[in-house]
């Protein structure tokens, strides 16, 4: 009857392993369901061996499982695999600006013509391209010449009227 003891604890260990594998392989819960079934069968084996071992197995599954899961979720973001799984900016992405920001940064100091009245927001044309623009608080009429003085939030050009 010692084989029931080994099978019981072995199946509980296999259930833990299945849960860990389910984290890394998307199976839509198939491995999770399998882990639950394997854990229940393991506890049944332990109860068939001895009631004391059955209660120990039940405690491991019902108390130890959630505690280990909680601790694992707390530790996971600090592991290399966890950092790849958790949404967040990569180290490379933090230094890289979106393409629109890079393109607009090149326009700093450029001169253009107002297409639609800037009250204070409107459209300007620089080198044949149209851009959203923001005046420095004054109304600038269509056809006026403007100069880009800054970039707002990386996408909006702040302009000043040229005299």
Coordinates of C-alpha atoms in Angstrom, one line a residue:
X1 CA 0.0 0.0 0.0
X2 CA 3.0 2.3 0.1
X3 CA 2.6 2.8 -3.6
X4 CA -0.6 4.9 -2.9
X5 CA 1.5 7.3 -0.8
X6 CA 4.1 7.7 -3.6
X7 CA 1.4 8.1 -6.2
X8 CA -0.6 10.6 -4.1
X9 CA 2.4 12.9 -3.5
X10 CA 3.7 12.3 -7.0
X11 CA 0.3 13.3 -8.6
X12 CA 0.2 16.5 -6.4
X13 CA 3.7 17.4 -7.6
X14 CA 2.6 16.7 -11.2
X15 CA -0.3 19.0 -10.7
X16 CA 2.0 21.8 -9.6
X17 CA 4.2 21.1 -12.6
X18 CA 1.2 21.3 -14.9
X19 CA 0.2 24.7 -13.4
X20 CA 3.7 26.1 -14.0
X21 CA 3.7 24.8 -17.6
X22 CA 0.3 26.4 -18.1
X23 CA 1.7 29.8 -17.3
X24 CA 4.2 29.6 -20.2
X25 CA 2.1 27.7 -22.8
X26 CA -1.3 29.1 -23.7
X27 CA -3.7 26.1 -23.6
X28 CA -6.9 28.0 -22.8
X29 CA -7.1 26.3 -19.4
X30 CA -6.7 22.7 -20.6
X31 CA -3.5 22.3 -18.5
X32 CA -5.2 24.0 -15.5
X33 CA -8.2 21.7 -15.7
X34 CA -5.8 18.7 -16.0
X35 CA -3.8 20.0 -13.0
X36 CA -7.0 20.2 -10.9
X37 CA -8.0 16.6 -11.9
X38 CA -4.5 15.3 -11.2
X39 CA -4.5 17.0 -7.8
X40 CA -7.9 15.6 -6.8
X41 CA -6.7 12.1 -7.9
X42 CA -3.6 12.6 -5.8
X43 CA -5.6 13.5 -2.7
X44 CA -7.8 10.5 -3.2
X45 CA -4.8 8.2 -3.4
X46 CA -3.5 9.8 -0.1
X47 CA -6.9 9.2 1.6
X48 CA -6.9 5.6 0.4
X49 CA -3.4 5.2 2.0
X50 CA -4.3 6.9 5.3
X51 CA -6.7 9.6 6.5
X52 CA -3.9 11.7 8.0
X53 CA -2.0 11.8 4.7
X54 CA -5.2 12.5 2.9
X55 CA -5.8 15.6 5.1
X56 CA -2.2 16.6 4.6
X57 CA -2.6 16.4 0.8
X58 CA -5.9 18.3 1.0
X59 CA -4.1 21.0 3.0
X60 CA -1.3 21.2 0.5
X61 CA -3.7 21.6 -2.4
X62 CA -6.3 23.9 -0.8
X63 CA -3.9 26.1 1.2
X64 CA -0.4 25.7 -0.2
X65 CA -1.5 26.0 -3.8
X66 CA -3.1 29.5 -3.5
X67 CA -0.2 30.7 -1.2
X68 CA 2.4 29.5 -3.7
X69 CA 0.4 31.0 -6.6
X70 CA 0.3 34.4 -4.8
X71 CA 4.0 34.4 -3.9
X72 CA 4.8 33.3 -7.5
X73 CA 2.7 36.2 -8.9
X74 CA 4.6 38.6 -6.6
X75 CA 8.0 37.4 -7.7
X76 CA 7.3 36.8 -11.4
X77 CA 7.6 40.5 -12.6
X78 CA 11.2 40.5 -11.3
X79 CA 12.3 37.5 -13.2
X80 CA 13.6 37.6 -16.8
X81 CA 10.7 35.7 -18.2
X82 CA 8.2 37.7 -16.1
X83 CA 9.6 41.0 -17.4
X84 CA 8.9 39.7 -20.9
X85 CA 5.4 38.6 -20.0
X86 CA 4.3 41.7 -18.1
X87 CA 3.3 44.6 -20.2
X88 CA 5.7 47.5 -19.9
X89 CA 8.3 49.4 -21.9
X90 CA 11.4 47.6 -22.8
X91 CA 14.7 49.2 -22.0
X92 CA 15.2 49.9 -25.8
X93 CA 11.7 51.4 -26.1
X94 CA 12.3 54.0 -23.4
X95 CA 14.9 55.8 -25.4
X96 CA 13.1 55.6 -28.7
X97 CA 10.6 58.3 -29.7
X98 CA 7.7 57.5 -31.9
X99 CA 8.3 58.4 -35.6
X100 CA 5.9 61.3 -35.5
X101 CA 7.9 62.9 -32.7
X102 CA 11.1 62.5 -34.6
X103 CA 9.7 64.0 -37.8
X104 CA 8.1 66.9 -36.0
X105 CA 11.4 67.6 -34.1
X106 CA 13.1 68.3 -37.4
X107 CA 10.5 71.1 -38.1
X108 CA 11.7 73.2 -35.1
X109 CA 12.6 76.6 -36.4
X110 CA 11.0 76.0 -39.8
X111 CA 8.8 78.6 -41.5
X112 CA 5.5 78.0 -43.1
X113 CA 2.1 79.4 -44.1
X114 CA -1.2 79.2 -42.3
X115 CA -3.8 77.2 -44.2
X116 CA -6.7 77.6 -41.8
X117 CA -7.0 80.4 -39.2
X118 CA -5.2 79.5 -36.0
X119 CA -7.7 80.3 -33.2
X120 CA -5.4 79.1 -31.5
X121 CA -5.4 75.7 -33.3
X122 CA -5.4 75.2 -37.0
X123 CA -3.5 73.8 -40.0
X124 CA -0.2 75.1 -41.4
X125 CA 1.8 74.1 -44.5
X126 CA 5.6 73.7 -44.4
X127 CA 7.4 72.5 -47.5
X128 CA 4.1 71.4 -49.1
X129 CA 3.1 69.2 -46.1
X130 CA 0.2 70.1 -43.8
X131 CA 0.6 70.0 -40.0
X132 CA -1.6 70.7 -37.0
X133 CA -0.4 73.8 -35.3
X134 CA -1.1 75.8 -32.1
X135 CA -0.5 79.6 -32.0
X136 CA 1.0 81.2 -29.0
X137 CA -2.4 82.4 -27.9
X138 CA -3.2 84.9 -30.6
X139 CA -5.4 84.6 -33.7
X140 CA -3.3 84.1 -36.8
X141 CA -5.2 84.5 -40.1
X142 CA -4.9 82.1 -43.1
X143 CA -2.2 83.1 -45.5
X144 CA 0.1 84.5 -42.7
X145 CA 3.7 83.4 -42.4
X146 CA 4.6 81.5 -39.2
X147 CA 7.7 80.0 -37.6
X148 CA 7.7 76.8 -35.5
X149 CA 9.0 77.7 -32.0
X150 CA 8.3 74.4 -30.1
X151 CA 6.7 71.0 -30.2
X152 CA 3.8 70.3 -27.9
X153 CA 3.4 66.7 -26.7
X154 CA 5.6 65.6 -29.6
X155 CA 2.9 66.0 -32.2
X156 CA 1.5 69.6 -32.2
X157 CA 3.6 72.4 -33.6
X158 CA 3.6 75.7 -31.6
X159 CA 4.0 78.6 -34.0
X160 CA 4.6 82.3 -33.8
X161 CA 3.5 84.8 -36.5
X162 CA 6.3 86.4 -38.5
X163 CA 6.1 90.2 -38.8

